[in-house]
PDB file of C-alpha atoms in Angstrom:
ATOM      1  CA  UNK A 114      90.010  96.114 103.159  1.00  0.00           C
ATOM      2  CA  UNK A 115      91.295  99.345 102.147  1.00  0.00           C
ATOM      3  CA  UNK A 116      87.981 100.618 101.270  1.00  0.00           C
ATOM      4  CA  UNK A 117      85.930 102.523 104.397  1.00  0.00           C
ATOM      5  CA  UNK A 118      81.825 103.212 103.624  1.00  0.00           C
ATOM      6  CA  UNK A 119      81.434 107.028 102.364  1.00  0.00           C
ATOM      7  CA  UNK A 120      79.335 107.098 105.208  1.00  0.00           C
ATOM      8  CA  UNK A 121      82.258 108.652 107.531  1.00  0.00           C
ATOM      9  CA  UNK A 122      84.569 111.459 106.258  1.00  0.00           C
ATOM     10  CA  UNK A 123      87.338 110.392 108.858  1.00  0.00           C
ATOM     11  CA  UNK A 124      88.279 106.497 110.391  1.00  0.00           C
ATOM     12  CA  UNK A 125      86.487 106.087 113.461  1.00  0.00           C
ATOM     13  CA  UNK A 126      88.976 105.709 116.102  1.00  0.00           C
ATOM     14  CA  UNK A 127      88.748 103.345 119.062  1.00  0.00           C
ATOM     15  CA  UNK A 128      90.668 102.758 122.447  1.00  0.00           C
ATOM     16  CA  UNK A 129      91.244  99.100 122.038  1.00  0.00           C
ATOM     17  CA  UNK A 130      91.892  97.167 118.474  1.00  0.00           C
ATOM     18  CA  UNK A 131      92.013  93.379 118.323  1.00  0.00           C
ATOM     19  CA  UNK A 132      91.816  91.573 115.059  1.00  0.00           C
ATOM     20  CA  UNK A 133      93.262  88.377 113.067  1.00  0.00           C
ATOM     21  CA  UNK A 134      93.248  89.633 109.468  1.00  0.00           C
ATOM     22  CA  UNK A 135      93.480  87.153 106.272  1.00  0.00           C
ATOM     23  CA  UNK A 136      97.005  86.711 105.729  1.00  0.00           C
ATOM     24  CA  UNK A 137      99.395  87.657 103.002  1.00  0.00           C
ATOM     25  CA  UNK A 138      96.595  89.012 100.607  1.00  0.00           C
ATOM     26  CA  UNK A 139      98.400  90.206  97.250  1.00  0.00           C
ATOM     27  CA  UNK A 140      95.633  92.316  95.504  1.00  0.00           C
ATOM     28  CA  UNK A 141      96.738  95.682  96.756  1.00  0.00           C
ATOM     29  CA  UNK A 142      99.068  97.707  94.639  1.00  0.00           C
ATOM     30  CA  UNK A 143     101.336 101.199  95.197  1.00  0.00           C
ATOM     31  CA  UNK A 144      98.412 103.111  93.524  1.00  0.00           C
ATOM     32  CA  UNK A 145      95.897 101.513  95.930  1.00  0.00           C
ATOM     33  CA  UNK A 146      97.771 103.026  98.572  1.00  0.00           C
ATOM     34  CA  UNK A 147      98.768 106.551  97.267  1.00  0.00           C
ATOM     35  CA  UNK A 148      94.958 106.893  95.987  1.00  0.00           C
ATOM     36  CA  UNK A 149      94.148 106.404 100.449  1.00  0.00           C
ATOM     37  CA  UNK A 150      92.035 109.598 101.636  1.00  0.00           C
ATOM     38  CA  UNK A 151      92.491 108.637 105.206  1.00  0.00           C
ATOM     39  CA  UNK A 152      96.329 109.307 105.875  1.00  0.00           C
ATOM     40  CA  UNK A 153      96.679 105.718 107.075  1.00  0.00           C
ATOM     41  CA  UNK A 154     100.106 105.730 105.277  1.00  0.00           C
ATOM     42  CA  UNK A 155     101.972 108.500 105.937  1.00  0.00           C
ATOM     43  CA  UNK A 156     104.977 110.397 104.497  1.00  0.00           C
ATOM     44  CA  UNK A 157     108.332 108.067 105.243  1.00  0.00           C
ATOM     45  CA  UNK A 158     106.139 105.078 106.142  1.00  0.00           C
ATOM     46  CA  UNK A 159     106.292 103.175 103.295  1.00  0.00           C
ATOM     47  CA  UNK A 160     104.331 100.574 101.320  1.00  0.00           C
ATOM     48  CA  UNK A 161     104.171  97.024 101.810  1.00  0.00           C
ATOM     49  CA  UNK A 162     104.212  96.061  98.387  1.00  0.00           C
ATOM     50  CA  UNK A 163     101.989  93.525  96.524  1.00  0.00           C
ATOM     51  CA  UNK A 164     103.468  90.289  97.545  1.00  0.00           C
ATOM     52  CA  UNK A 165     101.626  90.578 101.030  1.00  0.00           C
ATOM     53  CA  UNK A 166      99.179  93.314 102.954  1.00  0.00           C
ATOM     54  CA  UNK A 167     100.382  92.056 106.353  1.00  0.00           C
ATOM     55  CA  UNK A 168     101.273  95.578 107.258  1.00  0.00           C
ATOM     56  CA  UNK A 169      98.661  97.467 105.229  1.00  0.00           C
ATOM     57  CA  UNK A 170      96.373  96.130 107.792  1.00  0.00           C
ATOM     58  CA  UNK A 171      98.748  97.210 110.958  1.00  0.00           C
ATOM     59  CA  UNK A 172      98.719 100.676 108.837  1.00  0.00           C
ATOM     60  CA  UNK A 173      94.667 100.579 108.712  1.00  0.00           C
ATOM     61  CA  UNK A 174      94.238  99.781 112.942  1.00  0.00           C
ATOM     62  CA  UNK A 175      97.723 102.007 113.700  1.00  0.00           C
ATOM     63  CA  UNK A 176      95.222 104.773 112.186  1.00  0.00           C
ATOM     64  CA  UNK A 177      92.377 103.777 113.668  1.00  0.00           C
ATOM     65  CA  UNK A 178      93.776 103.764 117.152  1.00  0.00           C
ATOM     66  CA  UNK A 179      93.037 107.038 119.610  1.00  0.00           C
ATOM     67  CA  UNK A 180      96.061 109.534 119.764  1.00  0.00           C
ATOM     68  CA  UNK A 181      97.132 110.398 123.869  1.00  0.00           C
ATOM     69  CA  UNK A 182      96.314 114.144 122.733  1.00  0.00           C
ATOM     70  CA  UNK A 183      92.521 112.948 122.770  1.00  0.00           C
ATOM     71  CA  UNK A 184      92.701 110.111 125.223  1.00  0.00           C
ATOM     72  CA  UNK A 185      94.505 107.292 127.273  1.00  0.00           C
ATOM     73  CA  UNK A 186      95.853 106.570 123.706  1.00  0.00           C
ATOM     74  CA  UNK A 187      94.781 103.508 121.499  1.00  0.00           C
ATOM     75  CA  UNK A 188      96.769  99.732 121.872  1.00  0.00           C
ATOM     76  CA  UNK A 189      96.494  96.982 119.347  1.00  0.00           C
ATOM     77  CA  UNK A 190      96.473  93.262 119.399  1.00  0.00           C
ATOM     78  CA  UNK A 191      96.985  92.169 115.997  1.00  0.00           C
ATOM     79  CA  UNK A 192      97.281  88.132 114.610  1.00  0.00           C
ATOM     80  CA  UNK A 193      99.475  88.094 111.895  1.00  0.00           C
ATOM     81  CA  UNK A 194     102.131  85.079 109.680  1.00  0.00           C
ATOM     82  CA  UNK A 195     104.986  84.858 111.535  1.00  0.00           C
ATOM     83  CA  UNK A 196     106.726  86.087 108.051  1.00  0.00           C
ATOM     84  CA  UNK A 197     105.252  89.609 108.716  1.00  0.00           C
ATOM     85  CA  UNK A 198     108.082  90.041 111.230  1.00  0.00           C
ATOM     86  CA  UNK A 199     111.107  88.930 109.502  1.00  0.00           C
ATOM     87  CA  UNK A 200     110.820  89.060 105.888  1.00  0.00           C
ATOM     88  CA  UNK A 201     113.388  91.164 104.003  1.00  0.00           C
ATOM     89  CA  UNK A 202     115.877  91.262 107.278  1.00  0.00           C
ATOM     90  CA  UNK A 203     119.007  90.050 106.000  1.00  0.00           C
ATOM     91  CA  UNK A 204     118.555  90.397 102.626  1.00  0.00           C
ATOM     92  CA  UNK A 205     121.192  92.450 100.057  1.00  0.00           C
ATOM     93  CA  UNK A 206     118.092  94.032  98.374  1.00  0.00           C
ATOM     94  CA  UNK A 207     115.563  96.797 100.728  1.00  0.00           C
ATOM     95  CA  UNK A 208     112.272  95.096 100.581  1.00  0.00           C
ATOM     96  CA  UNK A 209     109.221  97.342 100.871  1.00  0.00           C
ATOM     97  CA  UNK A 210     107.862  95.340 103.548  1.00  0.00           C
ATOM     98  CA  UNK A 211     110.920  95.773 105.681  1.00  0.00           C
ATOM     99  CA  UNK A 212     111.001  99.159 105.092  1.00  0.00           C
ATOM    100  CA  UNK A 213     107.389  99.522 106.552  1.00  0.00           C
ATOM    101  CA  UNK A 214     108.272  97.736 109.686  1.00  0.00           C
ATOM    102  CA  UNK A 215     111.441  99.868 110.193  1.00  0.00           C
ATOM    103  CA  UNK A 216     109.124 102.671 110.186  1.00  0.00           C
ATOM    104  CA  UNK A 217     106.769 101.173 113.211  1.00  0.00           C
ATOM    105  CA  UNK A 218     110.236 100.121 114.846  1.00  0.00           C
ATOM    106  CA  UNK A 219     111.843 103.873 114.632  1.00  0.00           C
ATOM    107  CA  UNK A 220     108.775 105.890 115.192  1.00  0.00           C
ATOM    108  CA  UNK A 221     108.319 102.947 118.739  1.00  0.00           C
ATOM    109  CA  UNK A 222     105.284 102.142 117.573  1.00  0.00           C
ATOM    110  CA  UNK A 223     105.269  98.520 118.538  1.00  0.00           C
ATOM    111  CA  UNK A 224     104.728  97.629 121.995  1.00  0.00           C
ATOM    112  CA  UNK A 225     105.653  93.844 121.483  1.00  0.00           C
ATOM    113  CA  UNK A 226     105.971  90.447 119.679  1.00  0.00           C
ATOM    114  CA  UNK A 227     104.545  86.996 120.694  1.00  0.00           C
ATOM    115  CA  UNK A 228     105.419  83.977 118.754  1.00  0.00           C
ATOM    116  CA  UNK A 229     102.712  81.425 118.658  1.00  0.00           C
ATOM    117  CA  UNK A 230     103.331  77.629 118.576  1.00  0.00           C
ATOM    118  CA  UNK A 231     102.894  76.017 115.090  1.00  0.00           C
ATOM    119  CA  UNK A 232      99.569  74.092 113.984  1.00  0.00           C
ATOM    120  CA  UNK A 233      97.487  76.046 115.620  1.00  0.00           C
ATOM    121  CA  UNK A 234      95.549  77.570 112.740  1.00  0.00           C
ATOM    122  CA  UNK A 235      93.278  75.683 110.323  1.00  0.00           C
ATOM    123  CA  UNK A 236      94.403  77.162 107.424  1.00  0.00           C
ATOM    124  CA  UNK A 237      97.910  76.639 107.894  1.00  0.00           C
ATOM    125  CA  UNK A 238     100.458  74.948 110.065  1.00  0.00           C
ATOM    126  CA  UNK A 239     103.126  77.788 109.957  1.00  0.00           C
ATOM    127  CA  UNK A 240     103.023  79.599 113.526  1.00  0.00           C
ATOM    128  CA  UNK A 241     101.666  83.372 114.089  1.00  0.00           C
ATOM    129  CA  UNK A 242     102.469  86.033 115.981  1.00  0.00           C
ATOM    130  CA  UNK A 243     100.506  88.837 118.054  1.00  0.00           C
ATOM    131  CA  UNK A 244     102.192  92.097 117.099  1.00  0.00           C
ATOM    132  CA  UNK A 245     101.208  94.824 119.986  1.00  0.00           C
ATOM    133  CA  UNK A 246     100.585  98.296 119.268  1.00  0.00           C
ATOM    134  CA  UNK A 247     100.763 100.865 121.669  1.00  0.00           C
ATOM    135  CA  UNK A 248     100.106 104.986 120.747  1.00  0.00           C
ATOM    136  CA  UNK A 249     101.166 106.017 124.892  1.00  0.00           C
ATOM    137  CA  UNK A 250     104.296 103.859 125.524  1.00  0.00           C
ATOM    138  CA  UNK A 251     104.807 103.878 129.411  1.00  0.00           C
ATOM    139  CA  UNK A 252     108.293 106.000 129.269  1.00  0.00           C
ATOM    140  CA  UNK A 253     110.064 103.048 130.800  1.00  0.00           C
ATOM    141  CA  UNK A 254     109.348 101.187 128.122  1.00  0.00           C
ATOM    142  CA  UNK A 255     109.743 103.879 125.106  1.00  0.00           C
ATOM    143  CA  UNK A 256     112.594 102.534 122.529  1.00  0.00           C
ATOM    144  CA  UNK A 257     112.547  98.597 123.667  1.00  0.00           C
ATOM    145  CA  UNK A 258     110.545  95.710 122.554  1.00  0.00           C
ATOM    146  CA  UNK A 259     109.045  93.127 124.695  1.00  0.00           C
ATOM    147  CA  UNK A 260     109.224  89.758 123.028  1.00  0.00           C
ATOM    148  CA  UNK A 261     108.095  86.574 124.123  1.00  0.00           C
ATOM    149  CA  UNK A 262     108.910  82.994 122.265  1.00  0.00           C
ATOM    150  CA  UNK A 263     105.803  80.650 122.758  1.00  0.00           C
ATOM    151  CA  UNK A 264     106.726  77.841 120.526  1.00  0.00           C
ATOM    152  CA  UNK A 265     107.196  75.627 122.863  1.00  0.00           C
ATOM    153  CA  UNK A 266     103.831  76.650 124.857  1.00  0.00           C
ATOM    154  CA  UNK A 267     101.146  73.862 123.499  1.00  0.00           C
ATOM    155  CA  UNK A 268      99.793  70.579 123.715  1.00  0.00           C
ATOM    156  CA  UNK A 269      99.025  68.317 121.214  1.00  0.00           C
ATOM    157  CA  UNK A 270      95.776  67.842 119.697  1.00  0.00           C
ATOM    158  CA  UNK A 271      93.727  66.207 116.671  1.00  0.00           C
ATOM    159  CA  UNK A 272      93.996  67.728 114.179  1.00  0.00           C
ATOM    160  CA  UNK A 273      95.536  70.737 115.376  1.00  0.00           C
ATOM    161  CA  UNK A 274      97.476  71.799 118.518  1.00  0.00           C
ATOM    162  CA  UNK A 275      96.223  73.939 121.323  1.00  0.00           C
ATOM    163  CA  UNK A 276      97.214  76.212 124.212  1.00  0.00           C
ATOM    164  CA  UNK A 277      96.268  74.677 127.715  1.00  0.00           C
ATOM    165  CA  UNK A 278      94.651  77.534 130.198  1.00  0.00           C
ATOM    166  CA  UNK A 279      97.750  77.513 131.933  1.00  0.00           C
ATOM    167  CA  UNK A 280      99.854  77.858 129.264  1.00  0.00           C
ATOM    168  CA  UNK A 281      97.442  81.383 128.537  1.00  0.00           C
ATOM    169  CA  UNK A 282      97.558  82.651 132.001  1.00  0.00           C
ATOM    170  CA  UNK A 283     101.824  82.406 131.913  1.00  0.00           C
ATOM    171  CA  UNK A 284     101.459  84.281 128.431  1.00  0.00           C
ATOM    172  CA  UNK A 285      99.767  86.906 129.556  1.00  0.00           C
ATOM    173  CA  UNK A 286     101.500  87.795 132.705  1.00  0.00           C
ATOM    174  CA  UNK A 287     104.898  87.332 131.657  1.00  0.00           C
ATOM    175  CA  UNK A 288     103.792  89.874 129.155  1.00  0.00           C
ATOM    176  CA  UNK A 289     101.914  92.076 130.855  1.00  0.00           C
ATOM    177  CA  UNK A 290     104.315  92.088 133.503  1.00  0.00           C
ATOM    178  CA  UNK A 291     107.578  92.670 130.910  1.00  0.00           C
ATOM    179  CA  UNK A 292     109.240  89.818 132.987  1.00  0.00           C
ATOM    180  CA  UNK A 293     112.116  88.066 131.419  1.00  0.00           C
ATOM    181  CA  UNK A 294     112.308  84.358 131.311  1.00  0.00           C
ATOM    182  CA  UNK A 295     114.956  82.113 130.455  1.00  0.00           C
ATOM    183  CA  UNK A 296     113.994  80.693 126.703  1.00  0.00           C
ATOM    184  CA  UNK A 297     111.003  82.577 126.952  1.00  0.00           C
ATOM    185  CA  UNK A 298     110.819  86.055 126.925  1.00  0.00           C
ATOM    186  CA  UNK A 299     112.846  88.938 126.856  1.00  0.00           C
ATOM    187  CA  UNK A 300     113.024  93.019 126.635  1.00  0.00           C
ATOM    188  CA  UNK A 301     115.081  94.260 123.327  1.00  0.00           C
ATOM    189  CA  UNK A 302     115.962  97.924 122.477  1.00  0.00           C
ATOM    190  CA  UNK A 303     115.220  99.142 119.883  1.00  0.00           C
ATOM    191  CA  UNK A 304     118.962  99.248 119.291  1.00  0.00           C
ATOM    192  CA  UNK A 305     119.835  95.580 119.174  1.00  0.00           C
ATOM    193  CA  UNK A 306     116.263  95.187 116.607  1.00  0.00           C
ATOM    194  CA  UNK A 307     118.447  97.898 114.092  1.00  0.00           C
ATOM    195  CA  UNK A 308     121.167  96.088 114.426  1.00  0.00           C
ATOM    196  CA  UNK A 309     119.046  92.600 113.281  1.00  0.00           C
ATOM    197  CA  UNK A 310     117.849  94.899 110.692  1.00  0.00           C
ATOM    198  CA  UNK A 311     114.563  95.263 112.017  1.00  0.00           C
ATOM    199  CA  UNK A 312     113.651  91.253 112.573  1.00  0.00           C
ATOM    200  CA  UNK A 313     111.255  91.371 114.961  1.00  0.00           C
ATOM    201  CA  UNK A 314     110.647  87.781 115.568  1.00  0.00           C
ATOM    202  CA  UNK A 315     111.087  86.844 119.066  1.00  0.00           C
ATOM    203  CA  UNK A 316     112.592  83.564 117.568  1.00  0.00           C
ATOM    204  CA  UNK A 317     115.477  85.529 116.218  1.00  0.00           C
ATOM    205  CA  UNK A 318     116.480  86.536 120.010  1.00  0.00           C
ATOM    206  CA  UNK A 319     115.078  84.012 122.390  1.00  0.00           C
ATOM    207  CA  UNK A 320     116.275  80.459 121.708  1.00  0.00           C
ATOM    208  CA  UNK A 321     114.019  77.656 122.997  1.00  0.00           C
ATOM    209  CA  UNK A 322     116.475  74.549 121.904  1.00  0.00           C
ATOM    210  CA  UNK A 323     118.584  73.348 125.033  1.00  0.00           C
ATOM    211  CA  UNK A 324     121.314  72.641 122.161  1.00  0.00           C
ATOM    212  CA  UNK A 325     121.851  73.223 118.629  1.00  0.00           C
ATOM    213  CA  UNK A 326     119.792  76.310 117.520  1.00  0.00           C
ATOM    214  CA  UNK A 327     116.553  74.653 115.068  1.00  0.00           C
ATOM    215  CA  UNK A 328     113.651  76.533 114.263  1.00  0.00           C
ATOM    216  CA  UNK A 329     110.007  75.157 113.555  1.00  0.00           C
ATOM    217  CA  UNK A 330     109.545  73.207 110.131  1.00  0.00           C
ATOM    218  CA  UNK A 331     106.483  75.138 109.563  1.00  0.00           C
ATOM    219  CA  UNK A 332     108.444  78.434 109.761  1.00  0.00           C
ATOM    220  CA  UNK A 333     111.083  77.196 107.499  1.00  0.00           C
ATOM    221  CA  UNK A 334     108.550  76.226 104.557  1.00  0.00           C
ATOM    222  CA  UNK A 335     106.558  79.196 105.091  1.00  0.00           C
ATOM    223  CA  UNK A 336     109.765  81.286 104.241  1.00  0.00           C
ATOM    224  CA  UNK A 337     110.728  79.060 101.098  1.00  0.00           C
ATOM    225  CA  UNK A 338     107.115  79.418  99.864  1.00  0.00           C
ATOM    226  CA  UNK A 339     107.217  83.178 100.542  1.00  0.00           C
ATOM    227  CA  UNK A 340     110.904  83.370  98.351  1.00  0.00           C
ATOM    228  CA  UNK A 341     109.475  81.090  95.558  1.00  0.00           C
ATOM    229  CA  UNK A 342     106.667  83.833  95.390  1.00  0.00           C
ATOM    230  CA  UNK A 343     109.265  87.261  95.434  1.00  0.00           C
ATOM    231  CA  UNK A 344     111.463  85.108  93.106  1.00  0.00           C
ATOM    232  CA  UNK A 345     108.272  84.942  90.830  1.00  0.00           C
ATOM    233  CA  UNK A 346     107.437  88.538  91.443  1.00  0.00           C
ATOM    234  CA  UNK A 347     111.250  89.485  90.151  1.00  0.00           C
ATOM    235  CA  UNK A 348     111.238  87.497  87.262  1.00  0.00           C
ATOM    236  CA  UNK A 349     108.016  88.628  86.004  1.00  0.00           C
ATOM    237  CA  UNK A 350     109.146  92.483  85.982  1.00  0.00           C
ATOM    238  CA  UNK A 351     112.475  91.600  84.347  1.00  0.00           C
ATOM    239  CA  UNK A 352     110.276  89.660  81.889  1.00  0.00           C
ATOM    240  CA  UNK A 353     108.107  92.742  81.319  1.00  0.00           C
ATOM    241  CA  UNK A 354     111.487  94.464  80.883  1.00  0.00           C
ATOM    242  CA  UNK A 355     112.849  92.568  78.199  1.00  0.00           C
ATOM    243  CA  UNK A 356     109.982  92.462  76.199  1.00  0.00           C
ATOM    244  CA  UNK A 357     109.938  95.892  76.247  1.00  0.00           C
ATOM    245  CA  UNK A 358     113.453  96.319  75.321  1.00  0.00           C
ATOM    246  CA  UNK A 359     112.852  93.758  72.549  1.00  0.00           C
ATOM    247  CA  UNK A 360     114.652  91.122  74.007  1.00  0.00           C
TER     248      UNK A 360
END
């Protein structure tokens, strides 16, 4: 939620943030944002835009997080729709929700992507990601992304899939590690993510097909569903338009 209890005149601010917020919530408008008291958005960052709050809430824990200048600085583990980290890339038209996550992207807010296997979720079958925040980048790592494809990283279950123990333990090395893996992870500047203009879905760089490229079906009708819904979004404001025009 956008709304914080009048009980605190400033966010409280914490060292570690992890959280898997609803998904792709469309009740939050421009003036919802510029009416915030808490400078989670600031100047240049952008607002998602109604269609989905994906990124309101990475705004909301990116300002809750501890700055270095009072601490070790605060890091972020954050479940979100895979969608969050591609939609608008390669479009004609600047989206607002792109223009958010160019803002994490060029201020190196983002410490990393992981891309979940699909059907994991009972709400959905479309995979997630983790999106990593991190206010006190290592300087080794400052201007790169680590990103780590774990599509393929499941077993089968009824009714939904599931990630084995193992298959946890080599996800969390390889990324706490930054090691690079053949079809499974890899570390991508921030310059080769500007020139993808700013996808940040570790499926866009690391391919886990040994031939033709494919991506996950899930993934594919989440994205329809997601255009169907802008489409509708469009056509309602040129509606709105021509009615005022008298058309």
């Amino acid at each position: 939620t956008l709304k914080v209890s009048k009980t605190f005149r400033v966010l409280r601010q914490f060292d570690r943030v992890v959280a898997n917020p609803m998904w792709n919530q469309d009740w939050f408008t421009d003036k919802d944002y510029e009416a915030d008291e808490y400078g989670r958005f600031p100047k240049g960052a952008g607002f998602p835009g109604k269609q989905s709050a994906d990124w309101v809430c990475v705004h909301h824990i990116w300002a809750s997080l501890n700055d270095p200048s009072t601490g070790s600085g605060g890091r972020a583990a954050i479940v979100l729709d895979t969608g969050a980290a591609s939609r608008g890339s390669g479009s004609a038209n600047t989206t607002k929700e792109k223009q958010v996550r160019q803002w994490f992207v060029d201020n190196d807010l983002i410490e990393g992507v992981i891309y979940l296997p699909e059907n994991l979720f009972y709400n959905t079958t479309a995979p997630g990601i983790i999106l990593f925040l991190n206010k006190n980048k290592p300087a080794a790592r400052k201007g790169k992304l680590f990103l780590l494809n774990a599509g393929r990283e499941f077993e089968k279950g009824d009714p939904k899939n599931y990630v084995t123990d193992e298959g946890i333990a080599r996800i969390a090395e390889t990324f706490k590690a930054w090691r690079e893996e053949d079809k499974f992870s890899r570390i991508v500047s921030r310059e080769e993510i500007v020139k993808n203009d700013y996808n940040i879905s570790p499926s866009r760089y690391i391919h886990t097909a040994d031939g033709e490229e494919s991506r996950p079906l899930g993934e594919i009708v989440q994205e329809l569903r997601e255009l169907e819904a802008e489409e509708k979004e469009i056509s309602e404001k040129l509606n709105k338009i021509f009615a005022e025009l008298g058309i």
